[in-house]
Each structure stands twice: as C-alpha cells, then as structure tokens.
mmCIF file of C-alpha atoms in Angstrom:
data_model
loop_
_atom_site.group_PDB
_atom_site.id
_atom_site.type_symbol
_atom_site.label_atom_id
_atom_site.label_comp_id
_atom_site.label_asym_id
_atom_site.label_seq_id
_atom_site.Cartn_x
_atom_site.Cartn_y
_atom_site.Cartn_z
ATOM 1 C CA MET A 1 -35.960 -11.864 29.578
ATOM 2 C CA SER A 2 -35.792 -15.594 29.231
ATOM 3 C CA ASN A 3 -32.346 -17.792 29.906
ATOM 4 C CA ILE A 4 -32.384 -18.512 26.195
ATOM 5 C CA GLU A 5 -32.528 -14.509 25.425
ATOM 6 C CA VAL A 6 -29.877 -14.007 27.947
ATOM 7 C CA ASN A 7 -27.448 -16.518 26.633
ATOM 8 C CA TYR A 8 -28.052 -15.591 22.970
ATOM 9 C CA GLN A 9 -27.212 -11.890 23.872
ATOM 10 C CA LEU A 10 -23.984 -13.003 25.951
ATOM 11 C CA LYS A 11 -22.866 -14.909 22.867
ATOM 12 C CA GLN A 12 -23.390 -12.261 20.659
ATOM 13 C CA ASN A 13 -21.525 -9.822 23.042
ATOM 14 C CA ASN A 14 -18.616 -12.479 23.000
ATOM 15 C CA GLN A 15 -18.559 -12.594 19.385
ATOM 16 C CA PHE A 16 -18.357 -8.938 18.980
ATOM 17 C CA PHE A 17 -15.488 -8.841 21.708
ATOM 18 C CA ILE A 18 -13.632 -11.562 19.801
ATOM 19 C CA GLY A 19 -14.160 -9.843 16.606
ATOM 20 C CA MET A 20 -12.810 -6.524 17.996
ATOM 21 C CA LEU A 21 -9.702 -8.299 19.201
ATOM 22 C CA PHE A 22 -9.204 -10.122 15.871
ATOM 23 C CA MET A 23 -9.455 -6.680 14.048
ATOM 24 C CA ILE A 24 -6.920 -4.844 16.326
ATOM 25 C CA PHE A 25 -4.479 -7.614 16.450
ATOM 26 C CA GLY A 26 -4.472 -7.918 12.516
ATOM 27 C CA THR A 27 -4.481 -4.131 12.231
ATOM 28 C CA VAL A 28 -1.242 -4.100 14.473
ATOM 29 C CA CYS A 29 0.357 -6.923 12.481
ATOM 30 C CA PHE A 30 -0.191 -5.344 9.250
ATOM 31 C CA ALA A 31 1.009 -1.810 10.499
ATOM 32 C CA SER A 32 4.277 -3.468 11.626
ATOM 33 C CA LYS A 33 5.083 -4.552 7.877
ATOM 34 C CA SER A 34 7.323 -1.383 7.192
ATOM 35 C CA ILE A 35 9.210 -1.961 10.293
ATOM 36 C CA PHE A 36 10.361 -5.488 9.605
ATOM 37 C CA ILE A 37 11.318 -4.629 6.225
ATOM 38 C CA LYS A 38 13.342 -1.823 7.321
ATOM 39 C CA TRP A 39 14.821 -4.177 10.044
ATOM 40 C CA ALA A 40 15.793 -6.623 6.907
ATOM 41 C CA TYR A 41 17.175 -4.002 4.863
ATOM 42 C CA SER A 42 19.441 -3.118 7.874
ATOM 43 C CA TYR A 43 20.739 -6.603 7.669
ATOM 44 C CA GLY A 44 21.671 -6.457 3.983
ATOM 45 C CA ALA A 45 18.439 -7.648 2.511
ATOM 46 C CA THR A 46 17.317 -6.348 -0.949
ATOM 47 C CA PRO A 47 13.743 -5.297 -2.020
ATOM 48 C CA GLU A 48 13.767 -8.091 -4.751
ATOM 49 C CA ALA A 49 14.603 -10.754 -2.141
ATOM 50 C CA THR A 50 12.169 -9.393 0.507
ATOM 51 C CA LEU A 51 9.478 -9.593 -1.971
ATOM 52 C CA PHE A 52 10.509 -13.164 -3.321
ATOM 53 C CA PHE A 53 10.472 -14.836 0.182
ATOM 54 C CA ARG A 54 7.346 -13.067 1.187
ATOM 55 C CA GLN A 55 5.604 -14.457 -1.985
ATOM 56 C CA ILE A 56 7.091 -17.986 -1.701
ATOM 57 C CA ILE A 57 6.378 -18.332 1.880
ATOM 58 C CA ALA A 58 2.848 -16.763 2.125
ATOM 59 C CA THR A 59 1.473 -18.201 -1.207
ATOM 60 C CA PRO A 60 1.308 -21.850 0.275
ATOM 61 C CA LEU A 61 -0.370 -20.407 3.366
ATOM 62 C CA PHE A 62 -2.936 -18.873 1.620
ATOM 63 C CA CYS A 63 -3.538 -21.885 -0.380
ATOM 64 C CA ILE A 64 -4.085 -23.749 3.105
ATOM 65 C CA ILE A 65 -6.454 -20.962 3.928
ATOM 66 C CA LEU A 66 -8.457 -21.410 0.672
ATOM 67 C CA PHE A 67 -8.778 -25.066 1.444
ATOM 68 C CA SER A 68 -9.972 -24.543 4.998
ATOM 69 C CA TYR A 69 -12.698 -22.102 3.921
ATOM 70 C CA ARG A 70 -13.589 -23.774 0.746
ATOM 71 C CA SER A 71 -17.365 -24.972 2.041
ATOM 72 C CA ARG A 72 -17.904 -21.101 2.799
ATOM 73 C CA LEU A 73 -16.727 -19.756 -0.468
ATOM 74 C CA PRO A 74 -18.756 -18.646 -3.479
ATOM 75 C CA GLU A 75 -19.211 -20.913 -6.403
ATOM 76 C CA LYS A 76 -15.752 -21.746 -8.113
ATOM 77 C CA PRO A 77 -15.190 -18.819 -10.679
ATOM 78 C CA THR A 78 -14.879 -19.682 -14.440
ATOM 79 C CA LYS A 79 -11.376 -20.074 -16.113
ATOM 80 C CA LYS A 80 -11.855 -16.227 -17.400
ATOM 81 C CA GLY A 81 -12.571 -15.030 -14.009
ATOM 82 C CA VAL A 82 -9.301 -16.943 -12.580
ATOM 83 C CA ILE A 83 -7.347 -15.476 -15.373
ATOM 84 C CA LYS A 84 -8.668 -11.876 -14.453
ATOM 85 C CA ALA A 85 -7.870 -12.536 -10.839
ATOM 86 C CA GLY A 86 -4.498 -13.332 -11.648
ATOM 87 C CA ILE A 87 -3.790 -10.450 -13.720
ATOM 88 C CA ALA A 88 -5.332 -8.191 -11.253
ATOM 89 C CA GLY A 89 -3.044 -9.836 -8.656
ATOM 90 C CA LEU A 90 0.077 -8.820 -10.545
ATOM 91 C CA LEU A 91 -0.771 -5.261 -9.703
ATOM 92 C CA VAL A 92 -1.293 -5.782 -6.013
ATOM 93 C CA PHE A 93 1.180 -8.647 -5.061
ATOM 94 C CA LEU A 94 4.067 -7.662 -7.565
ATOM 95 C CA ILE A 95 4.168 -4.464 -9.032
ATOM 96 C CA SER A 96 2.862 -2.419 -6.378
ATOM 97 C CA PRO A 97 4.649 -4.018 -3.579
ATOM 98 C CA LEU A 98 7.990 -4.264 -5.494
ATOM 99 C CA LEU A 99 7.689 -0.553 -6.116
ATOM 100 C CA ASP A 100 6.948 0.004 -2.326
ATOM 101 C CA PHE A 101 9.752 -2.083 -1.176
ATOM 102 C CA ILE A 102 12.274 -0.277 -3.389
ATOM 103 C CA GLY A 103 10.884 3.126 -2.264
ATOM 104 C CA LEU A 104 11.159 1.954 1.423
ATOM 105 C CA HIS A 105 14.981 1.929 1.051
ATOM 106 C CA TYR A 106 14.947 5.632 0.532
ATOM 107 C CA VAL A 107 12.351 6.964 2.960
ATOM 108 C CA SER A 108 11.642 6.141 6.542
ATOM 109 C CA ALA A 109 8.671 3.746 7.365
ATOM 110 C CA ILE A 110 6.666 6.582 8.747
ATOM 111 C CA VAL A 111 6.807 8.562 5.554
ATOM 112 C CA GLU A 112 6.004 5.526 3.527
ATOM 113 C CA ARG A 113 2.980 4.731 5.194
ATOM 114 C CA MET A 114 1.709 8.386 4.708
ATOM 115 C CA LEU A 115 2.547 8.013 1.048
ATOM 116 C CA VAL A 116 0.675 4.645 0.724
ATOM 117 C CA MET A 117 -2.451 5.974 2.346
ATOM 118 C CA SER A 118 -2.756 8.248 -0.698
ATOM 119 C CA TYR A 119 -4.096 5.502 -2.854
ATOM 120 C CA PRO A 120 -7.940 6.924 -2.439
ATOM 121 C CA ILE A 121 -6.801 9.979 -4.319
ATOM 122 C CA PHE A 122 -5.669 7.603 -7.122
ATOM 123 C CA VAL A 123 -8.916 5.769 -6.842
ATOM 124 C CA LEU A 124 -10.899 9.154 -7.247
ATOM 125 C CA ILE A 125 -8.874 10.065 -10.387
ATOM 126 C CA PHE A 126 -9.107 6.562 -12.105
ATOM 127 C CA SER A 127 -12.741 6.335 -11.493
ATOM 128 C CA PHE A 128 -13.094 9.607 -12.930
ATOM 129 C CA PHE A 129 -11.431 8.630 -16.118
ATOM 130 C CA SER A 130 -12.435 4.944 -16.533
ATOM 131 C CA LYS A 131 -16.053 5.367 -14.909
ATOM 132 C CA LYS A 132 -16.802 9.014 -15.701
ATOM 133 C CA GLU A 133 -17.851 9.319 -11.979
ATOM 134 C CA LYS A 134 -18.522 12.797 -10.962
ATOM 135 C CA VAL A 135 -15.782 14.557 -9.139
ATOM 136 C CA THR A 136 -17.183 16.836 -6.276
ATOM 137 C CA ILE A 137 -15.531 19.974 -4.685
ATOM 138 C CA GLN A 138 -14.765 17.980 -1.782
ATOM 139 C CA ASP A 139 -12.753 15.642 -3.786
ATOM 140 C CA VAL A 140 -10.845 18.384 -5.413
ATOM 141 C CA ILE A 141 -10.103 19.855 -1.917
ATOM 142 C CA THR A 142 -9.160 16.423 -0.661
ATOM 143 C CA ILE A 143 -6.743 15.784 -3.447
ATOM 144 C CA ILE A 144 -5.059 19.391 -2.978
ATOM 145 C CA VAL A 145 -4.912 19.171 0.775
ATOM 146 C CA VAL A 146 -3.345 15.717 0.414
ATOM 147 C CA SER A 147 -0.847 16.780 -2.252
ATOM 148 C CA ILE A 148 0.261 19.596 0.104
ATOM 149 C CA GLY A 149 0.627 17.074 2.928
ATOM 150 C CA ILE A 150 2.865 14.577 0.800
ATOM 151 C CA PHE A 151 4.913 17.564 -0.350
ATOM 152 C CA LEU A 152 5.593 18.510 3.300
ATOM 153 C CA SER A 153 5.823 15.155 4.427
ATOM 154 C CA ILE A 154 8.828 14.474 1.998
ATOM 155 C CA GLY A 155 10.776 17.628 3.186
ATOM 156 C CA GLY A 156 8.683 20.542 1.670
ATOM 157 C CA TRP A 157 10.953 23.382 1.053
ATOM 158 C CA ASN A 158 14.021 21.922 2.892
ATOM 159 C CA LEU A 159 15.793 20.934 -0.370
ATOM 160 C CA HIS A 160 18.076 18.427 1.269
ATOM 161 C CA ALA A 161 15.106 16.646 2.720
ATOM 162 C CA LEU A 162 13.589 16.642 -0.473
ATOM 163 C CA ASN A 163 16.247 15.574 -2.563
ATOM 164 C CA ALA A 164 17.022 12.796 0.002
ATOM 165 C CA ASN A 165 13.303 11.522 -0.172
ATOM 166 C CA PHE A 166 12.225 12.410 -3.674
ATOM 167 C CA PHE A 167 13.282 9.064 -5.446
ATOM 168 C CA GLY A 168 11.714 6.913 -2.830
ATOM 169 C CA ALA A 169 8.632 8.819 -2.252
ATOM 170 C CA PHE A 170 8.074 8.754 -6.150
ATOM 171 C CA LEU A 171 8.141 4.925 -6.094
ATOM 172 C CA ILE A 172 5.860 4.440 -3.312
ATOM 173 C CA LEU A 173 3.348 6.955 -4.811
ATOM 174 C CA LEU A 174 3.643 4.991 -7.950
ATOM 175 C CA SER A 175 2.959 1.937 -5.850
ATOM 176 C CA SER A 176 0.097 3.518 -4.251
ATOM 177 C CA ALA A 177 -1.317 4.670 -7.599
ATOM 178 C CA VAL A 178 -1.163 0.961 -8.840
ATOM 179 C CA TYR A 179 -2.905 -0.170 -5.882
ATOM 180 C CA GLY A 180 -5.540 2.378 -6.537
ATOM 181 C CA LEU A 181 -5.869 0.914 -10.103
ATOM 182 C CA TYR A 182 -6.098 -2.432 -8.874
ATOM 183 C CA LEU A 183 -8.963 -1.363 -6.617
ATOM 184 C CA VAL A 184 -10.754 0.208 -9.525
ATOM 185 C CA LEU A 185 -10.408 -2.468 -11.957
ATOM 186 C CA SER A 186 -11.045 -5.422 -9.507
ATOM 187 C CA GLY A 187 -13.967 -3.885 -7.547
ATOM 188 C CA GLN A 188 -16.713 -6.357 -8.967
ATOM 189 C CA LEU A 189 -14.444 -9.156 -9.521
ATOM 190 C CA VAL A 190 -13.627 -9.303 -5.645
ATOM 191 C CA HIS A 191 -17.287 -9.876 -4.922
ATOM 192 C CA LYS A 192 -17.901 -12.650 -7.337
ATOM 193 C CA ILE A 193 -14.922 -14.391 -6.443
ATOM 194 C CA GLY A 194 -14.080 -13.419 -2.952
ATOM 195 C CA ASN A 195 -10.921 -12.125 -1.047
ATOM 196 C CA ILE A 196 -9.599 -15.455 -0.460
ATOM 197 C CA ARG A 197 -9.550 -16.685 -3.827
ATOM 198 C CA MET A 198 -8.356 -13.514 -5.242
ATOM 199 C CA ASN A 199 -5.364 -13.649 -2.759
ATOM 200 C CA VAL A 200 -4.425 -17.108 -3.839
ATOM 201 C CA TYR A 201 -4.945 -16.644 -7.667
ATOM 202 C CA GLY A 202 -2.995 -13.327 -7.504
ATOM 203 C CA MET A 203 -0.233 -14.470 -5.035
ATOM 204 C CA SER A 204 0.318 -17.559 -7.296
ATOM 205 C CA LEU A 205 0.787 -15.739 -10.627
ATOM 206 C CA ALA A 206 2.805 -13.135 -8.844
ATOM 207 C CA SER A 207 5.095 -15.640 -7.462
ATOM 208 C CA MET A 208 5.691 -17.225 -10.847
ATOM 209 C CA VAL A 209 6.105 -13.953 -12.688
ATOM 210 C CA MET A 210 8.553 -12.909 -10.066
ATOM 211 C CA VAL A 211 10.648 -16.048 -10.391
ATOM 212 C CA LEU A 212 10.601 -15.315 -14.243
ATOM 213 C CA PHE A 213 11.883 -11.746 -13.681
ATOM 214 C CA LEU A 214 14.708 -12.559 -11.411
ATOM 215 C CA PHE A 215 15.537 -15.433 -13.752
ATOM 216 C CA ILE A 216 15.738 -12.864 -16.872
ATOM 217 C CA ARG A 217 17.528 -10.248 -14.492
ATOM 218 C CA ASN A 218 20.333 -12.616 -13.523
ATOM 219 C CA GLY A 219 20.594 -13.634 -17.472
ATOM 220 C CA LEU A 220 21.100 -9.930 -17.895
ATOM 221 C CA GLY A 221 24.005 -9.821 -15.588
ATOM 222 C CA TYR A 222 22.216 -8.121 -12.532
ATOM 223 C CA GLN A 223 22.665 -10.958 -9.915
ATOM 224 C CA THR A 224 20.129 -11.123 -7.083
ATOM 225 C CA LYS A 225 21.302 -12.423 -3.757
ATOM 226 C CA LEU A 226 18.804 -14.878 -2.311
ATOM 227 C CA PHE A 227 20.540 -17.671 -0.302
ATOM 228 C CA SER A 228 23.578 -16.133 1.301
ATOM 229 C CA PHE A 229 21.950 -13.881 3.904
ATOM 230 C CA GLN A 230 22.686 -14.589 7.566
ATOM 231 C CA PRO A 231 19.979 -16.644 9.342
ATOM 232 C CA SER A 232 18.369 -13.589 11.049
ATOM 233 C CA VAL A 233 17.291 -12.179 7.723
ATOM 234 C CA TYR A 234 15.533 -15.370 6.564
ATOM 235 C CA VAL A 235 13.751 -15.144 10.169
ATOM 236 C CA LEU A 236 12.566 -11.544 9.243
ATOM 237 C CA PHE A 237 11.412 -12.757 5.776
ATOM 238 C CA SER A 238 9.355 -15.235 7.448
ATOM 239 C CA ILE A 239 7.887 -12.878 9.782
ATOM 240 C CA ILE A 240 7.219 -10.442 6.790
ATOM 241 C CA ALA A 241 5.453 -13.112 5.124
ATOM 242 C CA VAL A 242 3.470 -14.693 7.984
ATOM 243 C CA LEU A 243 3.033 -12.103 10.795
ATOM 244 C CA THR A 244 2.411 -9.071 8.414
ATOM 245 C CA THR A 245 0.857 -10.542 5.469
ATOM 246 C CA VAL A 246 -0.973 -13.584 5.984
ATOM 247 C CA VAL A 247 -1.987 -13.400 9.683
ATOM 248 C CA PRO A 248 -3.535 -9.727 9.240
ATOM 249 C CA PHE A 249 -5.421 -11.291 6.383
ATOM 250 C CA LEU A 250 -6.965 -14.014 8.513
ATOM 251 C CA PHE A 251 -7.681 -12.248 11.594
ATOM 252 C CA MET A 252 -9.376 -9.275 9.851
ATOM 253 C CA LEU A 253 -11.368 -11.942 7.635
ATOM 254 C CA GLU A 254 -12.424 -13.535 10.873
ATOM 255 C CA GLY A 255 -12.878 -10.075 12.512
ATOM 256 C CA ILE A 256 -14.968 -8.532 10.006
ATOM 257 C CA LYS A 257 -17.244 -11.747 10.086
ATOM 258 C CA ARG A 258 -17.909 -11.108 13.550
ATOM 259 C CA ILE A 259 -18.410 -7.268 13.866
ATOM 260 C CA GLY A 260 -19.059 -6.204 10.203
ATOM 261 C CA ALA A 261 -16.945 -4.505 7.385
ATOM 262 C CA VAL A 262 -18.060 -1.078 8.733
ATOM 263 C CA ARG A 263 -16.822 -1.224 12.079
ATOM 264 C CA GLY A 264 -13.653 -3.403 10.757
ATOM 265 C CA SER A 265 -12.903 -0.173 8.490
ATOM 266 C CA LEU A 266 -13.210 1.893 11.569
ATOM 267 C CA ILE A 267 -10.392 -0.224 13.520
ATOM 268 C CA SER A 268 -8.077 -0.649 10.395
ATOM 269 C CA MET A 269 -7.871 3.189 10.647
ATOM 270 C CA MET A 270 -5.536 2.798 13.484
ATOM 271 C CA GLY A 271 -2.915 1.388 11.276
ATOM 272 C CA PRO A 272 -1.019 4.525 10.295
ATOM 273 C CA ILE A 273 -0.632 5.709 13.757
ATOM 274 C CA ILE A 274 0.414 2.421 14.954
ATOM 275 C CA THR A 275 3.164 2.497 12.285
ATOM 276 C CA ILE A 276 4.084 6.114 13.560
ATOM 277 C CA ILE A 277 4.530 4.906 16.944
ATOM 278 C CA PHE A 278 6.545 1.682 15.834
ATOM 279 C CA GLY A 279 8.968 3.802 13.592
ATOM 280 C CA ALA A 280 9.715 6.125 16.421
ATOM 281 C CA LEU A 281 9.906 3.376 19.058
ATOM 282 C CA PHE A 282 11.741 0.425 17.134
ATOM 283 C CA LEU A 283 13.598 2.321 14.274
ATOM 284 C CA GLY A 284 14.503 5.498 16.068
ATOM 285 C CA GLU A 285 12.963 7.452 13.342
ATOM 286 C CA ARG A 286 12.881 11.276 13.503
ATOM 287 C CA LEU A 287 11.282 13.762 11.131
ATOM 288 C CA THR A 288 11.570 17.404 10.760
ATOM 289 C CA ILE A 289 8.611 19.478 11.993
ATOM 290 C CA ILE A 290 7.676 20.321 8.443
ATOM 291 C CA GLN A 291 7.505 16.317 7.770
ATOM 292 C CA TRP A 292 5.460 15.922 10.983
ATOM 293 C CA ILE A 293 3.002 18.295 9.877
ATOM 294 C CA GLY A 294 2.758 16.835 6.179
ATOM 295 C CA CYS A 295 2.167 13.334 7.763
ATOM 296 C CA PHE A 296 -0.522 14.666 9.940
ATOM 297 C CA ILE A 297 -2.351 16.505 7.083
ATOM 298 C CA VAL A 298 -2.278 13.244 4.806
ATOM 299 C CA LEU A 299 -3.397 11.303 7.964
ATOM 300 C CA GLY A 300 -6.114 13.699 9.051
ATOM 301 C CA MET A 301 -7.550 14.337 5.638
ATOM 302 C CA LEU A 302 -7.911 10.878 4.679
ATOM 303 C CA THR A 303 -9.138 9.763 7.811
ATOM 304 C CA PHE A 304 -11.717 12.303 7.724
ATOM 305 C CA VAL A 305 -12.790 11.229 4.354
ATOM 306 C CA GLU A 306 -12.800 7.637 5.091
ATOM 307 C CA ALA A 307 -14.658 8.090 8.243
ATOM 308 C CA LYS A 308 -17.372 10.078 6.332
ATOM 309 C CA LYS A 309 -17.781 7.181 4.136
ATOM 310 C CA ILE A 310 -18.047 4.896 6.783
ATOM 311 C CA ARG A 311 -20.801 6.989 8.774
ATOM 312 C CA LEU A 312 -22.976 7.077 5.330
ATOM 313 C CA LYS A 313 -22.641 3.188 5.388
ATOM 314 C CA MET A 314 -23.623 3.053 8.754
ATOM 315 C CA LYS A 315 -26.723 5.000 8.227
ATOM 316 C CA SER A 316 -27.623 3.337 4.936
#
C-alpha cells in the first residue's frame, strides 16, 4: 500500500472517529434537555417562559448557522416552500414543545422521555390515514406493546401514581402526536429545503407566534412572568437554548456528514438511556417497579423497531 493510500485511510479513520465523537456529544446534549428544564422549573420558571427564551436565544444562532453553511445548501426554495416550512415549524417548534414543556411540569424527566419516544407510533397511524400506507401485523403488535408500556410507565393500576401522572402524560403524548404529524407532513419538504433552512424558517415563525400568543394571553388577564426571575434561571434558559437545542443540532449535523445518517441514528438511540441516567443522578428521580417495567417496555420495543429499520437501510 502506497503512502498516499495509507494517508488517505488514516484521514478517513480520523474523520470517522471525529464524527462518532460529534454524534455522541450531540446526543448527550439533547438528552439533557429535560433535566435542565426540570431545574428551571424548580427555580420558579414556567413552561411558557422557558419556551419563549429558548426560541428567542436559539433563533439568531440558527440564522448564524444558516449563513455559515449557505454555500453548501440546496437551491433557495420558493416563497411557497418558505411558507410551508414556516407552518410546519409551528408544529415542531411551538405546539409540540409547548405541550411537552407543560406536561413536564407533572411527570418525571424519565417518564417524559419515554412518552416522547412514542412518536413513531403516531407516524404509523398518520401515514395509514393520510397516505394509505399498509399497516403490518408487526406494526399492530408494536402499537399494542408500546401502549401497554406507556400505561405502566405512568402508574399502571396504581391509581395514585396514575392520577398524578395522567394530565402531564396526556399533554406529552399529544406533543408526541404533533411531532409525528410534522414528520409525516414535512418528509419531502425537508429533502427539498434542508434541515438548516427548515429550522431557521420554523423557529423564526414560531418565535413570532409565541410573542403574539403571550401578548394576547396577557391581554386576557393571564400574566406571563418573563423578566423577574433570579439570574440563575436565565442561565438555565440559555443552556436550554444553546446546549440542548442548537449545539446538538450542529454537532449531529457534522457527525452525520462524517459517519452517515444510518450510523448516526444508531448512536442517537442512546438518548433515552442517557436521560434515565441523568434523571436518576441529577434529579434524584425514583420510579415504582411497575413504572420502570413500563419504561423499558417502551424503550425496548421502539429500539427494536428502529434498529430493524436501520439494519434494512444498511443492507440496501
């Protein structure tokens, strides 16, 4: 083997190693989102304020990323495409996270992560009704098993735990459903416009609508506290916007560029496990045995399904 070939192989190995590190770091950052939100809540932050500052801080940073990557992006979309991307962004950057942030007030970060993971179930359901895609026996079994896991994870037949978690779990599942709807509606749009532009257009419109929402809300007498928190809360808001929103997007983007989307998907599947570990270590969250069983049923079933999809992609 010539020196040129050896150097090329070393360069390829280095790029792969760097890509792996980028994906792992991005996954860890994203998995910590619920932990920092819970900390913000413990200092008196509200879901509306948390989402507002996440959007206000993250939006200009996504614009900087767009400017930095402008030469590598696909052709600029039409006005119609921009409008569609913005509307789709309302689902994924406003409605879904708002429901999730409110629901997180009532359930643990561990349970929240398991419920958020259920979005593939809603993708199956929406795809069946909108695209008439065939539902297989495996899909039906997956839906049933995950539903049982969700029931157990929020308390099962323990009525006290079930009552305590029910409202929050309902909102988070609704958030997961909205995210699933976004994936179904925006599938082709993402390929045409690209993830970076989708994020910028969606986050920008979501930020404007969020400001309008808070203005109307205050006008109706529901005052939203925004600028009277202690300084540590604003530090947490910044961490939520930068470290758990923008940073994971950028690092995963660079990681996937180096190791490919399929391998990147495999690494990102570590996310729920990381959230479970962080929830136990940093929040001291403790679940009942029934809830743990439910969480691992959801985690195990959806991991199996996603891993099977990834294996098929690797073979094709």
